[in-house]
Coordinates of C-alpha atoms in Angstrom, one line a residue:
Chain A
M57 CA -16.2 -10.2 -53.2
E58 CA -17.6 -7.1 -52.6
P59 CA -21.1 -6.5 -54.6
A60 CA -21.4 -3.1 -56.7
L61 CA -24.3 -1.3 -55.2
P62 CA -26.3 1.1 -56.9
D63 CA -26.2 4.4 -55.9
P64 CA -30.2 5.1 -54.5
V65 CA -29.6 8.7 -55.0
D66 CA -28.7 8.5 -58.8
Y67 CA -31.9 6.5 -59.4
A68 CA -34.2 9.2 -57.4
V69 CA -33.0 12.3 -59.1
P70 CA -35.7 11.9 -61.3
G71 CA -38.6 11.0 -59.2
F72 CA -37.3 14.2 -57.0
V73 CA -37.5 16.6 -60.2
V74 CA -41.4 15.4 -61.3
L75 CA -42.0 15.8 -57.6
V76 CA -40.6 19.2 -56.3
L77 CA -42.8 20.1 -60.4
A78 CA -45.8 18.7 -58.8
E79 CA -45.8 20.4 -55.7
M80 CA -45.5 23.6 -57.5
L81 CA -49.1 23.0 -58.9
W82 CA -50.7 22.0 -55.6
A83 CA -48.6 25.7 -54.4
W84 CA -50.0 27.5 -57.7
A85 CA -54.0 26.2 -56.8
K86 CA -53.5 26.7 -53.2
D87 CA -51.0 29.2 -51.7
R88 CA -48.8 30.6 -54.2
R89 CA -46.4 31.6 -51.7
R90 CA -45.4 28.7 -50.9
Y91 CA -42.6 28.6 -53.6
C92 CA -40.9 32.1 -54.5
P93 CA -38.2 31.1 -57.2
R94 CA -35.4 33.1 -56.1
D95 CA -35.2 30.6 -52.8
T96 CA -36.0 27.9 -55.5
L97 CA -32.7 29.0 -57.0
T98 CA -30.7 29.3 -54.2
S99 CA -31.6 25.8 -52.7
L100 CA -31.1 23.8 -55.5
G101 CA -28.3 25.8 -56.6
L102 CA -27.0 24.6 -53.2
G103 CA -28.1 20.8 -53.2
L104 CA -25.8 20.5 -56.6
G105 CA -23.2 22.2 -55.2
S106 CA -23.3 20.2 -52.4
T107 CA -23.2 16.9 -54.6
V108 CA -19.8 18.7 -56.4
A109 CA -18.4 18.9 -52.5
G110 CA -19.6 15.4 -51.7
A111 CA -18.4 13.9 -55.2
L112 CA -14.6 16.1 -53.9
S113 CA -14.0 14.1 -50.6
A114 CA -15.8 10.7 -51.3
G115 CA -12.1 8.9 -51.6
A116 CA -11.1 10.4 -48.9
V117 CA -14.2 9.4 -46.8
F118 CA -14.0 5.4 -48.4
A119 CA -10.2 5.6 -47.7
I120 CA -10.6 6.5 -43.9
A121 CA -14.0 4.0 -43.9
T122 CA -11.7 1.6 -44.5
W123 CA -9.0 1.7 -42.8
V124 CA -11.5 1.8 -39.6
H125 CA -13.2 -1.2 -40.9
G126 CA -9.8 -2.9 -40.9
F127 CA -10.3 -2.9 -36.7
R128 CA -13.5 -4.8 -37.6
L129 CA -15.0 -6.8 -33.9
L130 CA -16.9 -8.4 -36.7
D131 CA -17.3 -10.3 -40.0
I132 CA -21.1 -8.9 -41.0
P133 CA -21.6 -10.3 -44.9
Y134 CA -23.5 -9.2 -47.7
A135 CA -26.9 -10.4 -46.0
W136 CA -30.6 -9.5 -46.1
W137 CA -31.0 -8.7 -42.3
A138 CA -27.0 -7.4 -42.2
F139 CA -28.8 -4.5 -44.8
V140 CA -31.9 -3.8 -42.4
L141 CA -29.9 -3.8 -38.8
C142 CA -27.6 -1.6 -40.8
F143 CA -30.5 0.6 -42.1
V144 CA -31.9 0.7 -38.5
L145 CA -27.8 1.7 -36.9
D146 CA -27.0 3.8 -39.1
D147 CA -30.4 5.8 -38.7
L148 CA -29.2 5.9 -35.0
A149 CA -25.8 7.3 -36.2
Y150 CA -28.0 9.9 -38.3
Y151 CA -29.6 10.9 -35.2
W152 CA -26.8 11.5 -33.1
F153 CA -25.0 13.1 -36.0
H154 CA -28.5 15.8 -36.5
R155 CA -28.3 16.4 -32.9
S156 CA -24.9 17.1 -32.3
A157 CA -25.7 19.1 -35.9
H158 CA -27.4 21.7 -33.7
R159 CA -26.1 21.7 -30.3
V160 CA -22.3 22.1 -31.4
R161 CA -21.8 25.2 -33.6
W162 CA -18.6 24.1 -35.7
F163 CA -21.3 21.8 -36.7
W164 CA -23.8 23.6 -37.6
A165 CA -21.5 25.8 -39.5
S166 CA -22.2 23.2 -41.7
H167 CA -25.5 22.2 -41.1
V168 CA -27.1 25.5 -41.1
I169 CA -27.4 25.7 -44.5
H170 CA -30.1 23.1 -45.0
H171 CA -32.7 25.3 -42.3
S172 CA -31.1 28.7 -44.0
S173 CA -34.8 29.0 -46.7
Q174 CA -37.9 30.4 -44.9
H175 CA -39.6 28.1 -46.9
Y176 CA -40.6 24.2 -46.2
N177 CA -41.1 22.3 -49.4
L178 CA -39.8 19.3 -51.3
S179 CA -36.9 22.3 -53.1
T180 CA -35.8 22.6 -49.6
A181 CA -34.6 19.6 -48.4
L182 CA -32.3 19.5 -51.8
R183 CA -30.2 22.4 -50.0
Q184 CA -27.6 21.0 -48.6
T185 CA -24.5 21.8 -47.4
W186 CA -20.9 22.3 -49.3
T187 CA -19.3 21.8 -46.2
G188 CA -19.7 18.7 -44.7
F189 CA -16.5 17.0 -44.4
I190 CA -14.8 20.5 -43.2
S191 CA -17.7 20.0 -39.6
L192 CA -17.1 16.1 -39.6
G193 CA -19.9 15.2 -40.3
F194 CA -18.7 11.3 -41.1
I195 CA -16.9 10.8 -38.2
W196 CA -20.8 9.6 -36.6
R197 CA -21.1 6.5 -39.4
L198 CA -17.3 5.4 -37.6
P199 CA -18.9 2.9 -35.1
L200 CA -20.8 1.1 -37.9
F201 CA -17.3 0.1 -39.4
L202 CA -16.1 -1.1 -36.2
I203 CA -18.5 -3.0 -35.8
G204 CA -18.0 -4.3 -39.0
F205 CA -20.2 -3.5 -41.3
P206 CA -18.9 -3.5 -44.9
P207 CA -18.3 1.0 -45.8
A208 CA -20.2 0.0 -49.0
M209 CA -22.9 -1.6 -47.2
V210 CA -23.2 1.6 -44.8
F211 CA -23.1 4.1 -47.7
F212 CA -25.5 2.2 -49.3
V213 CA -28.1 2.5 -46.4
A214 CA -27.1 6.3 -45.8
A215 CA -28.6 6.7 -49.5
L216 CA -31.8 4.8 -48.8
N217 CA -32.1 7.4 -45.4
L218 CA -31.5 10.2 -47.8
V219 CA -33.6 9.9 -50.2
Y220 CA -36.8 8.8 -48.0
Q221 CA -35.7 12.5 -45.6
F222 CA -36.2 14.1 -49.2
W223 CA -40.3 13.8 -49.6
I224 CA -40.7 14.4 -45.8
H225 CA -40.2 18.7 -46.7
T226 CA -43.6 19.1 -47.7
E227 CA -46.3 21.0 -46.6
A228 CA -48.8 19.5 -49.3
V229 CA -49.2 16.1 -47.0
G230 CA -50.6 16.8 -43.4
R231 CA -50.5 14.1 -40.7
M232 CA -50.7 10.4 -41.8
L233 CA -52.0 6.9 -40.2
R234 CA -51.4 7.3 -36.3
W235 CA -49.6 4.0 -36.6
F236 CA -46.8 5.4 -39.0
E237 CA -46.6 9.9 -37.1
A238 CA -46.3 6.7 -34.3
V239 CA -43.3 5.4 -35.9
M240 CA -41.9 7.0 -38.7
N241 CA -40.5 10.9 -39.4
T242 CA -43.3 11.9 -41.5
P243 CA -44.0 15.7 -43.1
S244 CA -45.8 16.7 -39.9
H245 CA -42.6 15.8 -37.8
H246 CA -40.3 17.6 -40.0
R247 CA -42.4 20.1 -40.2
V248 CA -41.7 21.2 -36.2
H249 CA -38.2 20.4 -36.8
H250 CA -37.7 22.8 -39.5
A251 CA -39.7 25.7 -37.5
V252 CA -38.0 28.1 -34.9
N253 CA -41.3 28.6 -33.1
A254 CA -39.9 28.8 -29.5
R255 CA -42.0 25.6 -28.3
Y256 CA -40.2 23.7 -31.2
L257 CA -36.3 24.5 -31.4
D258 CA -34.3 21.5 -31.5
R259 CA -36.9 18.7 -31.7
N260 CA -37.6 15.9 -34.0
Y261 CA -34.2 15.1 -35.0
A262 CA -35.1 11.6 -36.9
G263 CA -34.0 10.7 -39.7
V264 CA -36.4 7.9 -40.8
F265 CA -37.5 6.4 -37.3
I266 CA -39.0 9.1 -34.8
V267 CA -38.4 6.9 -32.0
W268 CA -35.2 7.7 -31.8
D269 CA -36.5 11.6 -30.4
K270 CA -39.0 9.4 -28.0
L271 CA -36.1 7.0 -26.7
F272 CA -34.1 10.3 -25.8
G273 CA -36.6 12.9 -25.0
T274 CA -36.5 15.2 -27.6
F275 CA -40.1 14.8 -29.3
E276 CA -42.5 17.6 -30.0
G277 CA -45.3 17.4 -32.0
E278 CA -47.5 19.7 -34.7
R279 CA -49.7 22.0 -33.3
D280 CA -52.4 23.1 -34.6
D281 CA -52.5 26.2 -32.7
D282 CA -48.6 27.0 -33.3
R283 CA -48.7 26.9 -36.8
P284 CA -44.8 25.9 -37.6
R285 CA -42.4 29.3 -39.2
Y286 CA -39.7 28.3 -41.0
G287 CA -36.3 29.1 -41.1
I288 CA -33.8 29.9 -38.6
V289 CA -33.5 32.1 -35.6
H290 CA -31.2 35.0 -37.2
Q291 CA -32.9 34.7 -40.9
L292 CA -30.5 35.8 -43.9
G293 CA -32.9 37.6 -45.8
S294 CA -30.3 36.9 -48.9
F295 CA -30.6 34.5 -51.9
H296 CA -27.2 34.8 -52.2
L297 CA -25.5 31.7 -52.9
F298 CA -22.7 31.7 -50.6
W299 CA -23.6 33.7 -48.4
A300 CA -26.0 30.8 -47.8
A301 CA -22.7 28.9 -48.4
F302 CA -20.5 30.3 -45.9
H303 CA -22.0 32.9 -43.6
E304 CA -21.7 30.8 -40.4
W305 CA -18.1 30.2 -40.7
I306 CA -17.3 33.7 -41.3
G307 CA -19.6 34.3 -38.2
I308 CA -17.4 32.1 -36.5
A309 CA -14.0 33.4 -37.5
R310 CA -15.2 37.1 -36.7
D311 CA -16.3 35.4 -33.1
V312 CA -13.2 33.5 -32.8
R313 CA -11.5 36.8 -33.5
A314 CA -12.6 39.3 -31.7
A315 CA -13.5 36.9 -28.2
P316 CA -10.9 37.5 -25.5
G317 CA -9.2 34.7 -24.3
W318 CA -8.5 30.9 -25.0
R319 CA -11.9 30.0 -23.6
A320 CA -14.4 32.4 -25.3
K321 CA -12.6 31.7 -28.2
L322 CA -13.4 27.8 -28.4
G323 CA -16.8 28.5 -26.9
Y324 CA -17.6 29.8 -30.5
L325 CA -16.6 26.5 -31.3
W326 CA -18.4 24.5 -29.0
R327 CA -21.4 25.8 -27.6
P328 CA -24.5 25.6 -29.1
P329 CA -25.3 27.9 -31.6
G330 CA -25.9 31.6 -29.6
W331 CA -24.2 31.7 -27.1
S332 CA -22.1 34.2 -26.8
H333 CA -19.5 35.0 -23.8
D334 CA -21.2 37.6 -22.9
G335 CA -24.5 35.9 -22.8
S336 CA -25.8 38.7 -25.3
R337 CA -27.2 36.7 -27.8
D338 CA -29.6 34.0 -28.0
T339 CA -30.1 29.9 -27.4
S340 CA -32.8 27.8 -27.9
E341 CA -32.9 27.7 -24.6
T342 CA -33.0 31.5 -23.7
I343 CA -35.3 31.8 -26.2
R344 CA -37.6 29.5 -25.2
A345 CA -37.7 30.7 -21.4
K346 CA -38.2 34.5 -22.7
W347 CA -41.4 32.4 -24.7
E348 CA -42.5 30.6 -21.4
A349 CA -42.0 34.0 -19.2
R350 CA -44.3 35.6 -21.5
G351 CA -46.9 33.4 -20.6
R352 CA -46.8 31.3 -23.7
Chain B
M67 CA -21.2 12.0 -60.4
N68 CA -19.7 12.9 -64.6
W69 CA -20.5 15.9 -66.6
L70 CA -23.3 14.4 -67.8
M71 CA -25.2 14.5 -64.4
L72 CA -23.9 17.7 -63.9
G73 CA -25.1 19.2 -67.6
G74 CA -28.3 17.4 -66.2
S75 CA -28.7 18.6 -62.3
A76 CA -27.6 22.2 -63.8
A77 CA -30.8 22.3 -66.6
A78 CA -32.9 20.7 -64.1
I79 CA -32.5 23.4 -61.8
L80 CA -33.3 25.8 -64.4
A81 CA -36.3 24.1 -65.4
L82 CA -37.8 24.1 -61.9
S83 CA -36.6 28.0 -61.0
G84 CA -38.6 28.7 -64.6
A85 CA -41.7 26.8 -63.6
A86 CA -42.0 28.6 -60.5
W87 CA -41.3 32.0 -62.0
W88 CA -44.1 31.0 -65.2
L89 CA -46.3 29.8 -62.7
R90 CA -46.2 33.0 -61.0
L91 CA -45.0 31.7 -57.6
G92 CA -44.6 33.9 -54.7
R93 CA -44.6 37.6 -56.4
D94 CA -46.4 40.6 -55.4
V95 CA -46.2 40.1 -51.7
K96 CA -46.1 42.7 -49.8
I97 CA -46.6 43.7 -46.3
G98 CA -50.3 43.6 -45.8
S99 CA -51.1 45.6 -42.0
V100 CA -49.2 46.4 -38.8
E101 CA -50.5 43.4 -37.3
E102 CA -48.8 41.0 -40.3
A103 CA -45.4 43.4 -39.6
A104 CA -45.7 42.9 -35.2
D105 CA -46.1 39.4 -35.2
A106 CA -43.6 39.1 -38.1
V107 CA -41.1 40.3 -35.3
E108 CA -42.7 39.0 -31.9
H109 CA -41.9 35.5 -34.0
S110 CA -38.5 36.7 -34.8
L111 CA -37.0 38.8 -31.8
P112 CA -37.2 37.1 -28.1
G113 CA -38.7 39.2 -25.9
F114 CA -40.6 41.9 -28.1
V115 CA -43.6 43.0 -27.5
T116 CA -44.9 45.2 -30.0
G117 CA -46.1 48.6 -28.8
G118 CA -46.9 50.2 -32.4
A119 CA -45.9 49.6 -35.8
V120 CA -46.1 51.5 -39.3
V121 CA -45.6 49.8 -42.7
G122 CA -44.1 51.8 -45.9
A123 CA -46.1 52.6 -48.6
D124 CA -45.0 50.3 -50.8
G125 CA -45.5 47.5 -48.6
L126 CA -41.9 46.4 -49.1
A127 CA -40.6 47.2 -45.6
A128 CA -42.0 48.0 -42.1
L129 CA -41.1 49.2 -38.7
A130 CA -41.8 48.4 -35.0
V131 CA -41.4 49.6 -31.4
D132 CA -41.8 47.6 -28.1
K133 CA -44.0 48.7 -25.8
R134 CA -41.5 50.6 -24.0
G135 CA -40.0 51.9 -27.3
E136 CA -36.7 50.5 -26.1
R137 CA -36.0 48.2 -28.5
V138 CA -36.7 48.7 -32.6
A139 CA -36.9 46.6 -35.6
V140 CA -37.3 46.9 -39.3
V141 CA -38.8 44.4 -41.7
K142 CA -38.3 43.9 -45.2
R143 CA -40.2 41.9 -47.9
H144 CA -37.6 38.9 -48.6
G145 CA -39.3 36.6 -51.3
A146 CA -42.4 35.5 -50.5
Q147 CA -41.5 35.8 -46.7
L148 CA -40.5 38.5 -44.5
A149 CA -36.8 38.8 -42.8
V150 CA -36.7 41.1 -39.6
R151 CA -33.5 42.4 -37.6
E152 CA -33.3 45.0 -34.7
V153 CA -31.9 48.3 -35.0
G154 CA -30.5 50.7 -33.0
W155 CA -32.4 53.9 -33.2
K156 CA -29.6 56.0 -34.4
Q157 CA -29.8 53.4 -37.4
I158 CA -32.7 55.1 -38.5
A159 CA -32.8 58.5 -40.2
A160 CA -35.5 60.5 -42.0
T161 CA -35.5 61.3 -45.1
A162 CA -37.9 63.9 -48.0
D163 CA -39.0 60.1 -49.1
G164 CA -39.3 58.3 -45.7
I165 CA -38.0 56.7 -42.9
V166 CA -34.2 54.6 -44.2
V167 CA -32.9 51.8 -41.6
D168 CA -28.7 51.6 -41.8
T169 CA -28.8 48.1 -41.3
G170 CA -25.0 47.6 -41.1
E171 CA -25.8 44.3 -43.3
K172 CA -24.8 44.0 -46.6
R173 CA -26.1 40.9 -47.4
F174 CA -29.1 41.8 -45.4
G175 CA -29.8 45.1 -47.8
G176 CA -28.3 47.3 -46.1
R177 CA -29.8 50.7 -46.1
I178 CA -34.0 49.6 -46.0
A179 CA -36.7 52.3 -47.2
V180 CA -39.7 52.4 -45.4
A181 CA -41.5 54.3 -48.4
G182 CA -43.6 57.4 -47.1
V183 CA -43.1 57.1 -43.1
D184 CA -41.8 60.4 -41.8
Q185 CA -40.5 61.6 -38.7
L186 CA -44.3 62.3 -36.9
D187 CA -44.9 58.8 -38.0
M188 CA -42.1 57.8 -35.8
R189 CA -42.1 60.0 -33.2
R190 CA -45.8 58.9 -32.7
L191 CA -44.7 55.1 -32.3
A192 CA -42.0 55.6 -29.3
P193 CA -42.5 59.9 -28.2
Q194 CA -39.3 58.9 -26.1
S195 CA -36.7 57.4 -28.2
M196 CA -36.8 59.0 -31.5
K197 CA -34.4 62.3 -31.2
A198 CA -33.6 65.4 -33.6

């Protein structure tokens, strides 16, 4: 008998609203440039759209998860230790999902929405994708079902992971206790992730535990002499809701159509964002190389 | 997700955006100096080293030219932030009200006016590049 697990996000939403309001008051007192009404409206609109898109695809994702679970290696019970283990392994799966979302343009086309604001505040946390199902973001969790974690348990801990990641999208919190910064993802670590500074590009993919970045060589600490600048390399310069949601998909379609030959066409799908068949554009690597050549 | 949650979420979105507007957050932001414009450009365009920049009289847009006078970028105010595009010299035209840059990107704002800046200002920035 499977227990009926609640959706933690439903319970967290009122808290999200109160904390966004509190952060706005902080911005009002400290620096009024840290919020912009149109940016907030776009972020929250994208958040609502993401919830609707998620609800529409939830049935299909759950059906796939249940089907994969049918081939499970172990029968993992609904025990407290299983929830803890599931949470940790789900966070590891999240790290690889997130890393691929920045390194493969097909996945980036969906994830870029979350990075498209030039602001870094709690409303940015809610700026979420509408096309996660199309970009196959759920495949990274399939190994968990194959191991034997029940789908309901995995989706429960995944929601907890999502709730944790809300509060780290802020400039209102500086650095935290040393032990906490060493183990957990924090506002400081995640500011680095959202920054477009050459030093910070494609760093700190962690969801909850920053140890994954330290383990896999993608960690970068926030520096006082290199203040993070937020957004994407090619800033949108627009608050248009649908443009924010679909601009990278449109970019991919244009590039694939114009590319000479299948090798180049496929390159625009699976190569990193910024890759081009003639080398005329910049990727994270070339941006960092130019920055280093300039003497940093 | 049900209709009550959907309606409640939409109401919360409007309330929060309204609160940001009521608190006057992110309003009246302008490009304060040529240094600010140059800083925005150099952080947006890899390898761009600013040789000179000029800010429009209304502080809503700016132009920056690199040290060799070959690359040119337009900066525009985007809400409370600045957004940058590299453009070609052919996309820049002088008008009676100032320089107009045709970015060719509708969503970026299309044609961006750099108010009060004239051809003479541009020649000072990049004598060898501004033709006509």
